[in-house]
PDB file of C-alpha atoms in Angstrom:
ATOM      1  CA  UNK A   1      -7.700 113.812-138.832  1.00  0.00           C
ATOM      2  CA  UNK A   2     -11.423 114.515-139.535  1.00  0.00           C
ATOM      3  CA  UNK A   3     -13.581 111.790-141.046  1.00  0.00           C
ATOM      4  CA  UNK A   4     -14.415 112.181-144.737  1.00  0.00           C
ATOM      5  CA  UNK A   5     -17.390 109.851-144.522  1.00  0.00           C
ATOM      6  CA  UNK A   6     -20.722 111.550-145.075  1.00  0.00           C
ATOM      7  CA  UNK A   7     -23.030 111.553-142.087  1.00  0.00           C
ATOM      8  CA  UNK A   8     -25.967 109.204-142.572  1.00  0.00           C
ATOM      9  CA  UNK A   9     -29.265 110.525-141.316  1.00  0.00           C
ATOM     10  CA  UNK A  10     -31.956 107.940-140.671  1.00  0.00           C
ATOM     11  CA  UNK A  11     -35.497 109.196-140.976  1.00  0.00           C
ATOM     12  CA  UNK A  12     -38.575 107.335-139.970  1.00  0.00           C
ATOM     13  CA  UNK A  13     -41.042 106.351-142.676  1.00  0.00           C
ATOM     14  CA  UNK A  14     -44.607 105.843-141.463  1.00  0.00           C
ATOM     15  CA  UNK A  15     -45.677 102.251-142.059  1.00  0.00           C
ATOM     16  CA  UNK A  16     -48.964 100.379-142.235  1.00  0.00           C
ATOM     17  CA  UNK A  17     -48.837  96.819-140.912  1.00  0.00           C
ATOM     18  CA  UNK A  18     -49.834  94.125-143.372  1.00  0.00           C
ATOM     19  CA  UNK A  19     -50.738  91.659-140.641  1.00  0.00           C
ATOM     20  CA  UNK A  20     -48.743  89.015-142.500  1.00  0.00           C
ATOM     21  CA  UNK A  21     -46.544  87.073-140.112  1.00  0.00           C
ATOM     22  CA  UNK A  22     -42.878  87.753-140.802  1.00  0.00           C
ATOM     23  CA  UNK A  23     -43.445  90.358-143.504  1.00  0.00           C
ATOM     24  CA  UNK A  24     -44.036  93.214-141.071  1.00  0.00           C
ATOM     25  CA  UNK A  25     -40.852  92.278-139.201  1.00  0.00           C
ATOM     26  CA  UNK A  26     -38.757  92.110-142.372  1.00  0.00           C
ATOM     27  CA  UNK A  27     -40.099  95.442-143.644  1.00  0.00           C
ATOM     28  CA  UNK A  28     -39.689  97.265-140.351  1.00  0.00           C
ATOM     29  CA  UNK A  29     -43.408  97.608-139.687  1.00  0.00           C
ATOM     30  CA  UNK A  30     -45.210  96.974-142.960  1.00  0.00           C
ATOM     31  CA  UNK A  31     -45.618  98.913-146.186  1.00  0.00           C
ATOM     32  CA  UNK A  32     -45.179 102.698-146.484  1.00  0.00           C
ATOM     33  CA  UNK A  33     -48.310 104.531-145.346  1.00  0.00           C
ATOM     34  CA  UNK A  34     -50.101 106.545-148.023  1.00  0.00           C
ATOM     35  CA  UNK A  35     -47.888 105.192-150.784  1.00  0.00           C
ATOM     36  CA  UNK A  36     -47.969 102.542-153.484  1.00  0.00           C
ATOM     37  CA  UNK A  37     -46.035  99.304-153.049  1.00  0.00           C
ATOM     38  CA  UNK A  38     -45.453  97.223-156.174  1.00  0.00           C
ATOM     39  CA  UNK A  39     -45.369  93.472-155.539  1.00  0.00           C
ATOM     40  CA  UNK A  40     -43.798  91.582-158.457  1.00  0.00           C
ATOM     41  CA  UNK A  41     -43.297  87.916-159.127  1.00  0.00           C
ATOM     42  CA  UNK A  42     -44.015  85.086-161.499  1.00  0.00           C
ATOM     43  CA  UNK A  43     -47.452  83.672-162.188  1.00  0.00           C
ATOM     44  CA  UNK A  44     -48.783  81.663-159.247  1.00  0.00           C
ATOM     45  CA  UNK A  45     -46.223  82.888-156.690  1.00  0.00           C
ATOM     46  CA  UNK A  46     -48.857  84.336-154.327  1.00  0.00           C
ATOM     47  CA  UNK A  47     -48.976  88.051-155.200  1.00  0.00           C
ATOM     48  CA  UNK A  48     -52.780  88.161-155.169  1.00  0.00           C
ATOM     49  CA  UNK A  49     -53.022  86.232-151.902  1.00  0.00           C
ATOM     50  CA  UNK A  50     -50.490  88.559-150.257  1.00  0.00           C
ATOM     51  CA  UNK A  51     -52.451  91.580-151.480  1.00  0.00           C
ATOM     52  CA  UNK A  52     -55.746  90.156-150.204  1.00  0.00           C
ATOM     53  CA  UNK A  53     -54.193  89.361-146.816  1.00  0.00           C
ATOM     54  CA  UNK A  54     -53.088  93.014-146.663  1.00  0.00           C
ATOM     55  CA  UNK A  55     -56.703  94.095-147.264  1.00  0.00           C
ATOM     56  CA  UNK A  56     -58.392  91.571-144.982  1.00  0.00           C
ATOM     57  CA  UNK A  57     -56.024  92.105-142.058  1.00  0.00           C
ATOM     58  CA  UNK A  58     -56.330  95.853-142.569  1.00  0.00           C
ATOM     59  CA  UNK A  59     -60.116  95.654-142.324  1.00  0.00           C
ATOM     60  CA  UNK A  60     -60.309  93.134-139.476  1.00  0.00           C
ATOM     61  CA  UNK A  61     -57.280  93.919-137.293  1.00  0.00           C
ATOM     62  CA  UNK A  62     -56.574  97.583-137.971  1.00  0.00           C
ATOM     63  CA  UNK A  63     -59.986  99.105-138.747  1.00  0.00           C
ATOM     64  CA  UNK A  64     -58.930 100.148-142.257  1.00  0.00           C
ATOM     65  CA  UNK A  65     -61.509  99.199-144.911  1.00  0.00           C
ATOM     66  CA  UNK A  66     -60.106  98.224-148.290  1.00  0.00           C
ATOM     67  CA  UNK A  67     -60.923  98.138-151.984  1.00  0.00           C
ATOM     68  CA  UNK A  68     -59.677  95.508-154.405  1.00  0.00           C
ATOM     69  CA  UNK A  69     -59.869  96.300-158.101  1.00  0.00           C
ATOM     70  CA  UNK A  70     -59.155  93.018-159.826  1.00  0.00           C
ATOM     71  CA  UNK A  71     -58.484  93.034-163.548  1.00  0.00           C
ATOM     72  CA  UNK A  72     -58.176  89.254-163.915  1.00  0.00           C
ATOM     73  CA  UNK A  73     -60.288  87.361-161.379  1.00  0.00           C
ATOM     74  CA  UNK A  74     -64.022  87.714-160.795  1.00  0.00           C
ATOM     75  CA  UNK A  75     -65.261  88.423-157.270  1.00  0.00           C
ATOM     76  CA  UNK A  76     -66.499  84.811-157.018  1.00  0.00           C
ATOM     77  CA  UNK A  77     -63.170  83.271-158.024  1.00  0.00           C
ATOM     78  CA  UNK A  78     -61.217  85.602-155.741  1.00  0.00           C
ATOM     79  CA  UNK A  79     -63.528  84.822-152.805  1.00  0.00           C
ATOM     80  CA  UNK A  80     -63.055  81.113-153.462  1.00  0.00           C
ATOM     81  CA  UNK A  81     -59.261  81.471-153.646  1.00  0.00           C
ATOM     82  CA  UNK A  82     -58.925  83.342-150.345  1.00  0.00           C
ATOM     83  CA  UNK A  83     -61.436  81.113-148.556  1.00  0.00           C
ATOM     84  CA  UNK A  84     -58.523  78.654-148.361  1.00  0.00           C
ATOM     85  CA  UNK A  85     -56.885  81.157-145.987  1.00  0.00           C
ATOM     86  CA  UNK A  86     -60.026  81.302-143.842  1.00  0.00           C
ATOM     87  CA  UNK A  87     -61.219  84.657-145.204  1.00  0.00           C
ATOM     88  CA  UNK A  88     -64.884  85.338-145.929  1.00  0.00           C
ATOM     89  CA  UNK A  89     -64.831  88.200-148.408  1.00  0.00           C
ATOM     90  CA  UNK A  90     -68.618  88.264-148.742  1.00  0.00           C
ATOM     91  CA  UNK A  91     -69.077  88.758-144.987  1.00  0.00           C
ATOM     92  CA  UNK A  92     -66.544  91.595-144.994  1.00  0.00           C
ATOM     93  CA  UNK A  93     -68.331  93.177-147.959  1.00  0.00           C
ATOM     94  CA  UNK A  94     -71.693  93.003-146.156  1.00  0.00           C
ATOM     95  CA  UNK A  95     -70.102  94.801-143.183  1.00  0.00           C
ATOM     96  CA  UNK A  96     -68.674  97.490-145.538  1.00  0.00           C
ATOM     97  CA  UNK A  97     -65.116  96.526-144.585  1.00  0.00           C
ATOM     98  CA  UNK A  98     -64.152  95.383-148.062  1.00  0.00           C
ATOM     99  CA  UNK A  99     -65.247  96.108-151.608  1.00  0.00           C
ATOM    100  CA  UNK A 100     -64.106  93.843-154.429  1.00  0.00           C
ATOM    101  CA  UNK A 101     -64.677  95.014-157.985  1.00  0.00           C
ATOM    102  CA  UNK A 102     -63.816  92.965-161.057  1.00  0.00           C
ATOM    103  CA  UNK A 103     -62.928  95.312-163.911  1.00  0.00           C
ATOM    104  CA  UNK A 104     -62.901  93.726-167.338  1.00  0.00           C
ATOM    105  CA  UNK A 105     -60.366  95.298-169.687  1.00  0.00           C
ATOM    106  CA  UNK A 106     -60.876  94.376-173.325  1.00  0.00           C
ATOM    107  CA  UNK A 107     -57.496  94.554-175.049  1.00  0.00           C
ATOM    108  CA  UNK A 108     -59.055  94.606-178.523  1.00  0.00           C
ATOM    109  CA  UNK A 109     -61.092  97.745-177.701  1.00  0.00           C
ATOM    110  CA  UNK A 110     -57.920  99.635-176.790  1.00  0.00           C
ATOM    111  CA  UNK A 111     -56.088  98.328-179.866  1.00  0.00           C
ATOM    112  CA  UNK A 112     -58.993  99.283-182.160  1.00  0.00           C
ATOM    113  CA  UNK A 113     -59.445 102.831-180.874  1.00  0.00           C
ATOM    114  CA  UNK A 114     -55.782 103.561-180.166  1.00  0.00           C
ATOM    115  CA  UNK A 115     -56.849 105.407-177.020  1.00  0.00           C
ATOM    116  CA  UNK A 116     -55.927 104.711-173.452  1.00  0.00           C
ATOM    117  CA  UNK A 117     -57.422 106.736-170.653  1.00  0.00           C
ATOM    118  CA  UNK A 118     -57.584 105.958-166.949  1.00  0.00           C
ATOM    119  CA  UNK A 119     -60.339 108.478-166.164  1.00  0.00           C
ATOM    120  CA  UNK A 120     -63.019 105.777-166.031  1.00  0.00           C
ATOM    121  CA  UNK A 121     -60.907 103.755-163.605  1.00  0.00           C
ATOM    122  CA  UNK A 122     -60.315 106.824-161.418  1.00  0.00           C
ATOM    123  CA  UNK A 123     -64.065 107.502-161.246  1.00  0.00           C
ATOM    124  CA  UNK A 124     -64.846 103.868-160.430  1.00  0.00           C
ATOM    125  CA  UNK A 125     -62.070 103.649-157.843  1.00  0.00           C
ATOM    126  CA  UNK A 126     -63.033 106.970-156.230  1.00  0.00           C
ATOM    127  CA  UNK A 127     -66.626 105.763-155.890  1.00  0.00           C
ATOM    128  CA  UNK A 128     -65.509 102.458-154.318  1.00  0.00           C
ATOM    129  CA  UNK A 129     -63.154 104.232-151.881  1.00  0.00           C
ATOM    130  CA  UNK A 130     -65.851 106.706-150.869  1.00  0.00           C
ATOM    131  CA  UNK A 131     -68.514 103.990-150.475  1.00  0.00           C
ATOM    132  CA  UNK A 132     -66.648 102.197-147.677  1.00  0.00           C
ATOM    133  CA  UNK A 133     -64.253 104.980-146.605  1.00  0.00           C
ATOM    134  CA  UNK A 134     -61.309 102.850-147.696  1.00  0.00           C
ATOM    135  CA  UNK A 135     -57.781 103.417-146.448  1.00  0.00           C
ATOM    136  CA  UNK A 136     -56.209 100.520-148.367  1.00  0.00           C
ATOM    137  CA  UNK A 137     -56.369  99.644-152.066  1.00  0.00           C
ATOM    138  CA  UNK A 138     -55.217  96.678-154.111  1.00  0.00           C
ATOM    139  CA  UNK A 139     -54.887  96.730-157.897  1.00  0.00           C
ATOM    140  CA  UNK A 140     -54.402  93.204-159.229  1.00  0.00           C
ATOM    141  CA  UNK A 141     -52.701  92.976-161.746  1.00  0.00           C
ATOM    142  CA  UNK A 142     -51.096  95.873-163.529  1.00  0.00           C
ATOM    143  CA  UNK A 143     -50.403  93.769-166.659  1.00  0.00           C
ATOM    144  CA  UNK A 144     -54.085  93.178-167.221  1.00  0.00           C
ATOM    145  CA  UNK A 145     -54.812  96.878-166.730  1.00  0.00           C
ATOM    146  CA  UNK A 146     -52.198  97.969-169.267  1.00  0.00           C
ATOM    147  CA  UNK A 147     -52.236  94.924-171.566  1.00  0.00           C
ATOM    148  CA  UNK A 148     -53.385  96.868-174.631  1.00  0.00           C
ATOM    149  CA  UNK A 149     -50.759  99.580-174.295  1.00  0.00           C
ATOM    150  CA  UNK A 150     -47.667  98.966-176.433  1.00  0.00           C
ATOM    151  CA  UNK A 151     -46.096 102.438-176.071  1.00  0.00           C
ATOM    152  CA  UNK A 152     -43.708 102.127-173.098  1.00  0.00           C
ATOM    153  CA  UNK A 153     -43.426 105.911-172.628  1.00  0.00           C
ATOM    154  CA  UNK A 154     -47.195 106.196-172.375  1.00  0.00           C
ATOM    155  CA  UNK A 155     -47.288 103.152-170.084  1.00  0.00           C
ATOM    156  CA  UNK A 156     -44.800 104.768-167.692  1.00  0.00           C
ATOM    157  CA  UNK A 157     -46.677 108.078-167.779  1.00  0.00           C
ATOM    158  CA  UNK A 158     -50.004 106.378-167.031  1.00  0.00           C
ATOM    159  CA  UNK A 159     -48.440 104.322-164.220  1.00  0.00           C
ATOM    160  CA  UNK A 160     -47.029 107.492-162.657  1.00  0.00           C
ATOM    161  CA  UNK A 161     -50.423 109.157-162.985  1.00  0.00           C
ATOM    162  CA  UNK A 162     -52.162 106.186-161.367  1.00  0.00           C
ATOM    163  CA  UNK A 163     -49.687 106.053-158.474  1.00  0.00           C
ATOM    164  CA  UNK A 164     -49.914 109.819-157.969  1.00  0.00           C
ATOM    165  CA  UNK A 165     -53.733 109.592-157.928  1.00  0.00           C
ATOM    166  CA  UNK A 166     -53.582 106.973-155.139  1.00  0.00           C
ATOM    167  CA  UNK A 167     -50.951 108.871-153.148  1.00  0.00           C
ATOM    168  CA  UNK A 168     -52.759 112.228-153.480  1.00  0.00           C
ATOM    169  CA  UNK A 169     -55.687 110.563-151.667  1.00  0.00           C
ATOM    170  CA  UNK A 170     -53.328 109.186-149.005  1.00  0.00           C
ATOM    171  CA  UNK A 171     -54.323 105.625-149.825  1.00  0.00           C
ATOM    172  CA  UNK A 172     -51.942 102.830-148.920  1.00  0.00           C
ATOM    173  CA  UNK A 173     -51.885 100.599-151.980  1.00  0.00           C
ATOM    174  CA  UNK A 174     -50.458  97.327-153.144  1.00  0.00           C
ATOM    175  CA  UNK A 175     -50.238  96.886-156.894  1.00  0.00           C
ATOM    176  CA  UNK A 176     -49.334  93.458-158.236  1.00  0.00           C
ATOM    177  CA  UNK A 177     -47.359  92.805-161.379  1.00  0.00           C
ATOM    178  CA  UNK A 178     -45.464  90.110-163.209  1.00  0.00           C
ATOM    179  CA  UNK A 179     -41.706  90.168-162.819  1.00  0.00           C
ATOM    180  CA  UNK A 180     -39.983  91.351-165.977  1.00  0.00           C
ATOM    181  CA  UNK A 181     -37.184  89.477-167.697  1.00  0.00           C
ATOM    182  CA  UNK A 182     -33.855  89.375-165.848  1.00  0.00           C
ATOM    183  CA  UNK A 183     -31.256  91.718-167.276  1.00  0.00           C
TER     184      UNK A 183
END
């Protein structure tokens, strides 16, 4: 009697190693190349440190410069935080291996105007990527970027547009976000 089970076809997905011990093994080689990976968790769980390790290891071990757009921490605070891991962000920036940009998002400006447009971010990010020929990008954190946007349909549309923008440029990205409520 013939089998009624569908045949499973395994395809290979190109990966980019994170350089984080254990993570690359668990993920079968790292994060998907040229795609966006969303890293979610509670406050203080290490999302930002994981994302920065992805960038630093990419620049140092794999010859892939990276851009970090941080919507919460200043460059100084971020550099201080990752120094505990033995990373010197300023030295990597001087060597054009890493570019860290703190982007201040004023929630009240969005609420007052009622407008939300990512074009300014795209221009800023494109300039940063071009400046160091980045292959990796970190956006930390998505809540801060979209904090003034109450319309969930618009939020989803803008997130899709942002992810598509990154993927169209074949950038491997990690985006951090807070974990939502359990359902």
